[in-house]
Amino acid sequence: MDTKYLIGLIASPILLLLPIFIIATIQAYDARYLAKLAICDLISDGMPQILNDLRWIRICATIIAILLYLMIAIKIYFILKRSKFKANNHEKNIIRAATTVGLLITNELVFIVLPDIYLYISPNTYLAGAFYILVMSKGIGNILLVLLMQRNLRREVLKFVKKILKLQFMKATIYVGT
């Protein structure tokens, strides 16, 4: 494995968390000498501002991802157009991977960005709980998308489900009460 790739893989989470750390440090700087009672209260102090800043970071990151994906999609379109929309196996794999990435970005847009924009515009809404559930269910959507788009994973999951259903059916037919 290339060492630059490995260093980038290790450094990327740190670099992604750096803006959040900087924002939290700046907001906590004013209260550094105040005596505070140590309680776990996530609603008071700078937490709403930090949540708004985190929302904007997520919104901007997703918009950047959409712009990057559009460049990839345009490149794939021109590759297909050049070959008159008859793709070989390698090009089909590229198209499948690009489709997966596009669906994941759409999932991010629907489950994260749209609720974040709405909560930024109207923070005291009764829909906040529903948006929280949307954000929490984004991971389930990602898992389903990856399973649907990856042929080998889909086959293995179907084999596993068939095996479980077969075992359940056998258990139900073996026991006959008297």
JSON list of C-alpha atoms in Angstrom, two decimals:
[
{"chain": "A", "resi": 1, "resn": "MET", "atom": "CA", "xyz": [0.00, 0.00, 0.00]},
{"chain": "A", "resi": 2, "resn": "ASP", "atom": "CA", "xyz": [1.27, 3.44, -0.83]},
{"chain": "A", "resi": 3, "resn": "THR", "atom": "CA", "xyz": [2.47, 5.35, 2.24]},
{"chain": "A", "resi": 4, "resn": "LYS", "atom": "CA", "xyz": [0.97, 8.64, 1.03]},
{"chain": "A", "resi": 5, "resn": "TYR", "atom": "CA", "xyz": [-2.41, 6.97, 0.79]},
{"chain": "A", "resi": 6, "resn": "LEU", "atom": "CA", "xyz": [-2.02, 5.50, 4.28]},
{"chain": "A", "resi": 7, "resn": "ILE", "atom": "CA", "xyz": [-1.00, 8.87, 5.75]},
{"chain": "A", "resi": 8, "resn": "GLY", "atom": "CA", "xyz": [-3.93, 10.54, 3.99]},
{"chain": "A", "resi": 9, "resn": "LEU", "atom": "CA", "xyz": [-6.29, 7.89, 5.31]},
{"chain": "A", "resi": 10, "resn": "ILE", "atom": "CA", "xyz": [-5.07, 8.45, 8.87]},
{"chain": "A", "resi": 11, "resn": "ALA", "atom": "CA", "xyz": [-4.94, 12.25, 8.63]},
{"chain": "A", "resi": 12, "resn": "SER", "atom": "CA", "xyz": [-8.33, 12.79, 6.97]},
{"chain": "A", "resi": 13, "resn": "PRO", "atom": "CA", "xyz": [-10.50, 12.19, 10.09]},
{"chain": "A", "resi": 14, "resn": "ILE", "atom": "CA", "xyz": [-8.24, 14.49, 12.10]},
{"chain": "A", "resi": 15, "resn": "LEU", "atom": "CA", "xyz": [-8.45, 17.20, 9.45]},
{"chain": "A", "resi": 16, "resn": "LEU", "atom": "CA", "xyz": [-12.21, 16.81, 9.20]},
{"chain": "A", "resi": 17, "resn": "LEU", "atom": "CA", "xyz": [-12.62, 17.25, 12.97]},
{"chain": "A", "resi": 18, "resn": "LEU", "atom": "CA", "xyz": [-10.27, 20.24, 13.12]},
{"chain": "A", "resi": 19, "resn": "PRO", "atom": "CA", "xyz": [-12.90, 22.88, 12.15]},
{"chain": "A", "resi": 20, "resn": "ILE", "atom": "CA", "xyz": [-15.27, 21.59, 14.84]},
{"chain": "A", "resi": 21, "resn": "PHE", "atom": "CA", "xyz": [-12.50, 21.74, 17.45]},
{"chain": "A", "resi": 22, "resn": "ILE", "atom": "CA", "xyz": [-11.56, 25.29, 16.40]},
{"chain": "A", "resi": 23, "resn": "ILE", "atom": "CA", "xyz": [-15.18, 26.49, 16.57]},
{"chain": "A", "resi": 24, "resn": "ALA", "atom": "CA", "xyz": [-15.72, 24.92, 20.00]},
{"chain": "A", "resi": 25, "resn": "THR", "atom": "CA", "xyz": [-12.45, 26.39, 21.31]},
{"chain": "A", "resi": 26, "resn": "ILE", "atom": "CA", "xyz": [-13.33, 29.89, 20.10]},
{"chain": "A", "resi": 27, "resn": "GLN", "atom": "CA", "xyz": [-16.78, 29.70, 21.66]},
{"chain": "A", "resi": 28, "resn": "ALA", "atom": "CA", "xyz": [-15.47, 28.39, 24.98]},
{"chain": "A", "resi": 29, "resn": "TYR", "atom": "CA", "xyz": [-12.63, 30.94, 25.16]},
{"chain": "A", "resi": 30, "resn": "ASP", "atom": "CA", "xyz": [-14.77, 33.72, 26.66]},
{"chain": "A", "resi": 31, "resn": "ALA", "atom": "CA", "xyz": [-15.86, 31.59, 29.61]},
{"chain": "A", "resi": 32, "resn": "ARG", "atom": "CA", "xyz": [-12.43, 30.20, 30.49]},
{"chain": "A", "resi": 33, "resn": "TYR", "atom": "CA", "xyz": [-12.19, 31.92, 33.91]},
{"chain": "A", "resi": 34, "resn": "LEU", "atom": "CA", "xyz": [-15.82, 31.59, 34.97]},
{"chain": "A", "resi": 35, "resn": "ALA", "atom": "CA", "xyz": [-16.57, 29.11, 37.71]},
{"chain": "A", "resi": 36, "resn": "LYS", "atom": "CA", "xyz": [-19.13, 26.68, 36.40]},
{"chain": "A", "resi": 37, "resn": "LEU", "atom": "CA", "xyz": [-20.93, 23.80, 37.97]},
{"chain": "A", "resi": 38, "resn": "ALA", "atom": "CA", "xyz": [-20.00, 20.62, 36.12]},
{"chain": "A", "resi": 39, "resn": "ILE", "atom": "CA", "xyz": [-23.26, 19.21, 34.83]},
{"chain": "A", "resi": 40, "resn": "CYS", "atom": "CA", "xyz": [-24.05, 17.46, 31.61]},
{"chain": "A", "resi": 41, "resn": "ASP", "atom": "CA", "xyz": [-26.41, 19.97, 30.02]},
{"chain": "A", "resi": 42, "resn": "LEU", "atom": "CA", "xyz": [-26.13, 19.89, 26.26]},
{"chain": "A", "resi": 43, "resn": "ILE", "atom": "CA", "xyz": [-28.74, 22.57, 25.63]},
{"chain": "A", "resi": 44, "resn": "SER", "atom": "CA", "xyz": [-27.20, 25.51, 27.48]},
{"chain": "A", "resi": 45, "resn": "ASP", "atom": "CA", "xyz": [-24.18, 27.72, 26.71]},
{"chain": "A", "resi": 46, "resn": "GLY", "atom": "CA", "xyz": [-22.66, 27.44, 23.25]},
{"chain": "A", "resi": 47, "resn": "MET", "atom": "CA", "xyz": [-24.24, 24.18, 22.18]},
{"chain": "A", "resi": 48, "resn": "PRO", "atom": "CA", "xyz": [-26.94, 25.65, 19.89]},
{"chain": "A", "resi": 49, "resn": "GLN", "atom": "CA", "xyz": [-24.30, 27.72, 18.09]},
{"chain": "A", "resi": 50, "resn": "ILE", "atom": "CA", "xyz": [-22.02, 24.69, 17.76]},
{"chain": "A", "resi": 51, "resn": "LEU", "atom": "CA", "xyz": [-24.93, 22.66, 16.36]},
{"chain": "A", "resi": 52, "resn": "ASN", "atom": "CA", "xyz": [-25.65, 25.39, 13.81]},
{"chain": "A", "resi": 53, "resn": "ASP", "atom": "CA", "xyz": [-21.98, 25.48, 12.84]},
{"chain": "A", "resi": 54, "resn": "LEU", "atom": "CA", "xyz": [-21.95, 21.69, 12.50]},
{"chain": "A", "resi": 55, "resn": "ARG", "atom": "CA", "xyz": [-25.05, 21.89, 10.31]},
{"chain": "A", "resi": 56, "resn": "TRP", "atom": "CA", "xyz": [-23.31, 24.36, 8.01]},
{"chain": "A", "resi": 57, "resn": "ILE", "atom": "CA", "xyz": [-20.20, 22.17, 7.86]},
{"chain": "A", "resi": 58, "resn": "ARG", "atom": "CA", "xyz": [-22.35, 19.18, 6.85]},
{"chain": "A", "resi": 59, "resn": "ILE", "atom": "CA", "xyz": [-24.29, 21.23, 4.30]},
{"chain": "A", "resi": 60, "resn": "CYS", "atom": "CA", "xyz": [-21.11, 22.64, 2.73]},
{"chain": "A", "resi": 61, "resn": "ALA", "atom": "CA", "xyz": [-19.36, 19.25, 2.71]},
{"chain": "A", "resi": 62, "resn": "THR", "atom": "CA", "xyz": [-22.32, 17.65, 0.96]},
{"chain": "A", "resi": 63, "resn": "ILE", "atom": "CA", "xyz": [-22.50, 20.44, -1.61]},
{"chain": "A", "resi": 64, "resn": "ILE", "atom": "CA", "xyz": [-18.78, 19.92, -2.31]},
{"chain": "A", "resi": 65, "resn": "ALA", "atom": "CA", "xyz": [-19.41, 16.17, -2.67]},
{"chain": "A", "resi": 66, "resn": "ILE", "atom": "CA", "xyz": [-22.25, 16.86, -5.10]},
{"chain": "A", "resi": 67, "resn": "LEU", "atom": "CA", "xyz": [-20.03, 19.11, -7.21]},
{"chain": "A", "resi": 68, "resn": "LEU", "atom": "CA", "xyz": [-17.26, 16.49, -7.25]},
{"chain": "A", "resi": 69, "resn": "TYR", "atom": "CA", "xyz": [-19.75, 13.79, -8.18]},
{"chain": "A", "resi": 70, "resn": "LEU", "atom": "CA", "xyz": [-21.15, 15.90, -11.01]},
{"chain": "A", "resi": 71, "resn": "MET", "atom": "CA", "xyz": [-17.67, 16.13, -12.50]},
{"chain": "A", "resi": 72, "resn": "ILE", "atom": "CA", "xyz": [-17.34, 12.34, -12.27]},
{"chain": "A", "resi": 73, "resn": "ALA", "atom": "CA", "xyz": [-20.80, 11.82, -13.78]},
{"chain": "A", "resi": 74, "resn": "ILE", "atom": "CA", "xyz": [-20.01, 14.16, -16.69]},
{"chain": "A", "resi": 75, "resn": "LYS", "atom": "CA", "xyz": [-16.73, 12.30, -17.33]},
{"chain": "A", "resi": 76, "resn": "ILE", "atom": "CA", "xyz": [-18.54, 8.95, -17.35]},
{"chain": "A", "resi": 77, "resn": "TYR", "atom": "CA", "xyz": [-21.18, 10.34, -19.70]},
{"chain": "A", "resi": 78, "resn": "PHE", "atom": "CA", "xyz": [-18.50, 11.41, -22.19]},
{"chain": "A", "resi": 79, "resn": "ILE", "atom": "CA", "xyz": [-16.79, 8.00, -21.92]},
{"chain": "A", "resi": 80, "resn": "LEU", "atom": "CA", "xyz": [-20.09, 6.32, -22.71]},
{"chain": "A", "resi": 81, "resn": "LYS", "atom": "CA", "xyz": [-20.93, 8.77, -25.47]},
{"chain": "A", "resi": 82, "resn": "ARG", "atom": "CA", "xyz": [-17.55, 8.11, -27.10]},
{"chain": "A", "resi": 83, "resn": "SER", "atom": "CA", "xyz": [-18.23, 4.37, -27.07]},
{"chain": "A", "resi": 84, "resn": "LYS", "atom": "CA", "xyz": [-21.83, 4.93, -28.26]},
{"chain": "A", "resi": 85, "resn": "PHE", "atom": "CA", "xyz": [-23.25, 3.74, -24.91]},
{"chain": "A", "resi": 86, "resn": "LYS", "atom": "CA", "xyz": [-21.85, 0.22, -25.35]},
{"chain": "A", "resi": 87, "resn": "ALA", "atom": "CA", "xyz": [-19.68, -0.33, -22.31]},
{"chain": "A", "resi": 88, "resn": "ASN", "atom": "CA", "xyz": [-17.19, -3.14, -21.76]},
{"chain": "A", "resi": 89, "resn": "ASN", "atom": "CA", "xyz": [-16.87, -4.88, -18.37]},
{"chain": "A", "resi": 90, "resn": "HIS", "atom": "CA", "xyz": [-14.40, -2.34, -16.93]},
{"chain": "A", "resi": 91, "resn": "GLU", "atom": "CA", "xyz": [-16.61, 0.57, -17.94]},
{"chain": "A", "resi": 92, "resn": "LYS", "atom": "CA", "xyz": [-19.66, -1.21, -16.50]},
{"chain": "A", "resi": 93, "resn": "ASN", "atom": "CA", "xyz": [-17.85, -1.54, -13.17]},
{"chain": "A", "resi": 94, "resn": "ILE", "atom": "CA", "xyz": [-17.00, 2.17, -13.25]},
{"chain": "A", "resi": 95, "resn": "ILE", "atom": "CA", "xyz": [-20.62, 3.04, -14.04]},
{"chain": "A", "resi": 96, "resn": "ARG", "atom": "CA", "xyz": [-21.85, 0.79, -11.21]},
{"chain": "A", "resi": 97, "resn": "ALA", "atom": "CA", "xyz": [-19.43, 2.38, -8.74]},
{"chain": "A", "resi": 98, "resn": "ALA", "atom": "CA", "xyz": [-20.39, 5.89, -9.87]},
{"chain": "A", "resi": 99, "resn": "THR", "atom": "CA", "xyz": [-24.07, 5.01, -9.52]},
{"chain": "A", "resi": 100, "resn": "THR", "atom": "CA", "xyz": [-23.46, 3.76, -5.99]},
{"chain": "A", "resi": 101, "resn": "VAL", "atom": "CA", "xyz": [-21.64, 6.96, -5.07]},
{"chain": "A", "resi": 102, "resn": "GLY", "atom": "CA", "xyz": [-24.41, 9.04, -6.63]},
{"chain": "A", "resi": 103, "resn": "LEU", "atom": "CA", "xyz": [-27.08, 7.20, -4.65]},
{"chain": "A", "resi": 104, "resn": "LEU", "atom": "CA", "xyz": [-25.08, 7.60, -1.43]},
{"chain": "A", "resi": 105, "resn": "ILE", "atom": "CA", "xyz": [-24.76, 11.34, -2.05]},
{"chain": "A", "resi": 106, "resn": "THR", "atom": "CA", "xyz": [-28.49, 11.56, -2.77]},
{"chain": "A", "resi": 107, "resn": "ASN", "atom": "CA", "xyz": [-29.11, 9.70, 0.48]},
{"chain": "A", "resi": 108, "resn": "GLU", "atom": "CA", "xyz": [-26.92, 12.23, 2.29]},
{"chain": "A", "resi": 109, "resn": "LEU", "atom": "CA", "xyz": [-28.81, 15.08, 0.66]},
{"chain": "A", "resi": 110, "resn": "VAL", "atom": "CA", "xyz": [-32.25, 13.75, 1.60]},
{"chain": "A", "resi": 111, "resn": "PHE", "atom": "CA", "xyz": [-31.48, 12.46, 5.10]},
{"chain": "A", "resi": 112, "resn": "ILE", "atom": "CA", "xyz": [-29.01, 15.12, 6.30]},
{"chain": "A", "resi": 113, "resn": "VAL", "atom": "CA", "xyz": [-28.82, 18.30, 4.24]},
{"chain": "A", "resi": 114, "resn": "LEU", "atom": "CA", "xyz": [-32.51, 19.04, 3.68]},
{"chain": "A", "resi": 115, "resn": "PRO", "atom": "CA", "xyz": [-33.39, 18.53, 7.38]},
{"chain": "A", "resi": 116, "resn": "ASP", "atom": "CA", "xyz": [-30.34, 20.61, 8.38]},
{"chain": "A", "resi": 117, "resn": "ILE", "atom": "CA", "xyz": [-31.38, 23.48, 6.13]},
{"chain": "A", "resi": 118, "resn": "TYR", "atom": "CA", "xyz": [-34.93, 23.36, 7.50]},
{"chain": "A", "resi": 119, "resn": "LEU", "atom": "CA", "xyz": [-33.68, 23.24, 11.12]},
{"chain": "A", "resi": 120, "resn": "TYR", "atom": "CA", "xyz": [-31.34, 26.16, 10.45]},
{"chain": "A", "resi": 121, "resn": "ILE", "atom": "CA", "xyz": [-34.21, 28.24, 9.05]},
{"chain": "A", "resi": 122, "resn": "SER", "atom": "CA", "xyz": [-36.72, 27.17, 11.71]},
{"chain": "A", "resi": 123, "resn": "PRO", "atom": "CA", "xyz": [-34.83, 25.79, 14.76]},
{"chain": "A", "resi": 124, "resn": "ASN", "atom": "CA", "xyz": [-37.83, 25.61, 17.12]},
{"chain": "A", "resi": 125, "resn": "THR", "atom": "CA", "xyz": [-39.99, 23.36, 15.00]},
{"chain": "A", "resi": 126, "resn": "TYR", "atom": "CA", "xyz": [-42.10, 20.45, 16.13]},
{"chain": "A", "resi": 127, "resn": "LEU", "atom": "CA", "xyz": [-40.50, 18.39, 13.34]},
{"chain": "A", "resi": 128, "resn": "ALA", "atom": "CA", "xyz": [-37.11, 18.31, 15.10]},
{"chain": "A", "resi": 129, "resn": "GLY", "atom": "CA", "xyz": [-37.75, 14.80, 16.42]},
{"chain": "A", "resi": 130, "resn": "ALA", "atom": "CA", "xyz": [-38.68, 13.51, 12.98]},
{"chain": "A", "resi": 131, "resn": "PHE", "atom": "CA", "xyz": [-35.56, 15.09, 11.50]},
{"chain": "A", "resi": 132, "resn": "TYR", "atom": "CA", "xyz": [-33.48, 13.46, 14.24]},
{"chain": "A", "resi": 133, "resn": "ILE", "atom": "CA", "xyz": [-34.90, 10.07, 13.22]},
{"chain": "A", "resi": 134, "resn": "LEU", "atom": "CA", "xyz": [-34.11, 10.87, 9.56]},
{"chain": "A", "resi": 135, "resn": "VAL", "atom": "CA", "xyz": [-30.50, 11.64, 10.45]},
{"chain": "A", "resi": 136, "resn": "MET", "atom": "CA", "xyz": [-30.21, 8.44, 12.49]},
{"chain": "A", "resi": 137, "resn": "SER", "atom": "CA", "xyz": [-31.68, 6.32, 9.69]},
{"chain": "A", "resi": 138, "resn": "LYS", "atom": "CA", "xyz": [-29.20, 7.58, 7.09]},
{"chain": "A", "resi": 139, "resn": "GLY", "atom": "CA", "xyz": [-26.82, 4.74, 7.93]},
{"chain": "A", "resi": 140, "resn": "ILE", "atom": "CA", "xyz": [-29.54, 2.15, 7.31]},
{"chain": "A", "resi": 141, "resn": "GLY", "atom": "CA", "xyz": [-30.17, 3.76, 3.94]},
{"chain": "A", "resi": 142, "resn": "ASN", "atom": "CA", "xyz": [-26.47, 3.58, 3.10]},
{"chain": "A", "resi": 143, "resn": "ILE", "atom": "CA", "xyz": [-26.33, -0.11, 4.02]},
{"chain": "A", "resi": 144, "resn": "LEU", "atom": "CA", "xyz": [-29.37, -0.87, 1.86]},
{"chain": "A", "resi": 145, "resn": "LEU", "atom": "CA", "xyz": [-27.93, 1.08, -1.08]},
{"chain": "A", "resi": 146, "resn": "VAL", "atom": "CA", "xyz": [-24.61, -0.73, -0.90]},
{"chain": "A", "resi": 147, "resn": "LEU", "atom": "CA", "xyz": [-26.38, -4.09, -0.64]},
{"chain": "A", "resi": 148, "resn": "LEU", "atom": "CA", "xyz": [-28.59, -3.29, -3.62]},
{"chain": "A", "resi": 149, "resn": "MET", "atom": "CA", "xyz": [-25.73, -2.07, -5.80]},
{"chain": "A", "resi": 150, "resn": "GLN", "atom": "CA", "xyz": [-23.12, -4.76, -5.03]},
{"chain": "A", "resi": 151, "resn": "ARG", "atom": "CA", "xyz": [-24.02, -8.01, -6.75]},
{"chain": "A", "resi": 152, "resn": "ASN", "atom": "CA", "xyz": [-21.81, -10.28, -4.60]},
{"chain": "A", "resi": 153, "resn": "LEU", "atom": "CA", "xyz": [-23.07, -8.82, -1.32]},
{"chain": "A", "resi": 154, "resn": "ARG", "atom": "CA", "xyz": [-26.65, -9.08, -2.53]},
{"chain": "A", "resi": 155, "resn": "ARG", "atom": "CA", "xyz": [-26.17, -12.77, -3.39]},
{"chain": "A", "resi": 156, "resn": "GLU", "atom": "CA", "xyz": [-24.63, -13.57, -0.01]},
{"chain": "A", "resi": 157, "resn": "VAL", "atom": "CA", "xyz": [-27.36, -11.75, 1.90]},
{"chain": "A", "resi": 158, "resn": "LEU", "atom": "CA", "xyz": [-30.05, -13.55, -0.09]},
{"chain": "A", "resi": 159, "resn": "LYS", "atom": "CA", "xyz": [-28.39, -16.93, 0.61]},
{"chain": "A", "resi": 160, "resn": "PHE", "atom": "CA", "xyz": [-28.27, -16.09, 4.32]},
{"chain": "A", "resi": 161, "resn": "VAL", "atom": "CA", "xyz": [-31.91, -14.98, 4.40]},
{"chain": "A", "resi": 162, "resn": "LYS", "atom": "CA", "xyz": [-33.01, -18.12, 2.52]},
{"chain": "A", "resi": 163, "resn": "LYS", "atom": "CA", "xyz": [-31.07, -20.27, 4.97]},
{"chain": "A", "resi": 164, "resn": "ILE", "atom": "CA", "xyz": [-32.71, -18.56, 7.96]},
{"chain": "A", "resi": 165, "resn": "LEU", "atom": "CA", "xyz": [-36.18, -18.81, 6.41]},
{"chain": "A", "resi": 166, "resn": "LYS", "atom": "CA", "xyz": [-35.60, -22.48, 5.61]},
{"chain": "A", "resi": 167, "resn": "LEU", "atom": "CA", "xyz": [-34.55, -23.17, 9.21]},
{"chain": "A", "resi": 168, "resn": "GLN", "atom": "CA", "xyz": [-37.58, -21.32, 10.55]},
{"chain": "A", "resi": 169, "resn": "PHE", "atom": "CA", "xyz": [-39.87, -23.25, 8.21]},
{"chain": "A", "resi": 170, "resn": "MET", "atom": "CA", "xyz": [-38.31, -26.56, 9.28]},
{"chain": "A", "resi": 171, "resn": "LYS", "atom": "CA", "xyz": [-38.75, -25.68, 12.96]},
{"chain": "A", "resi": 172, "resn": "ALA", "atom": "CA", "xyz": [-42.38, -24.81, 12.35]},
{"chain": "A", "resi": 173, "resn": "THR", "atom": "CA", "xyz": [-43.12, -28.06, 10.50]},
{"chain": "A", "resi": 174, "resn": "ILE", "atom": "CA", "xyz": [-41.26, -30.41, 12.85]},
{"chain": "A", "resi": 175, "resn": "TYR", "atom": "CA", "xyz": [-43.27, -29.55, 15.95]},
{"chain": "A", "resi": 176, "resn": "VAL", "atom": "CA", "xyz": [-46.78, -30.85, 15.70]},
{"chain": "A", "resi": 177, "resn": "GLY", "atom": "CA", "xyz": [-48.64, -30.47, 18.97]},
{"chain": "A", "resi": 178, "resn": "THR", "atom": "CA", "xyz": [-50.84, -33.27, 20.30]}
]
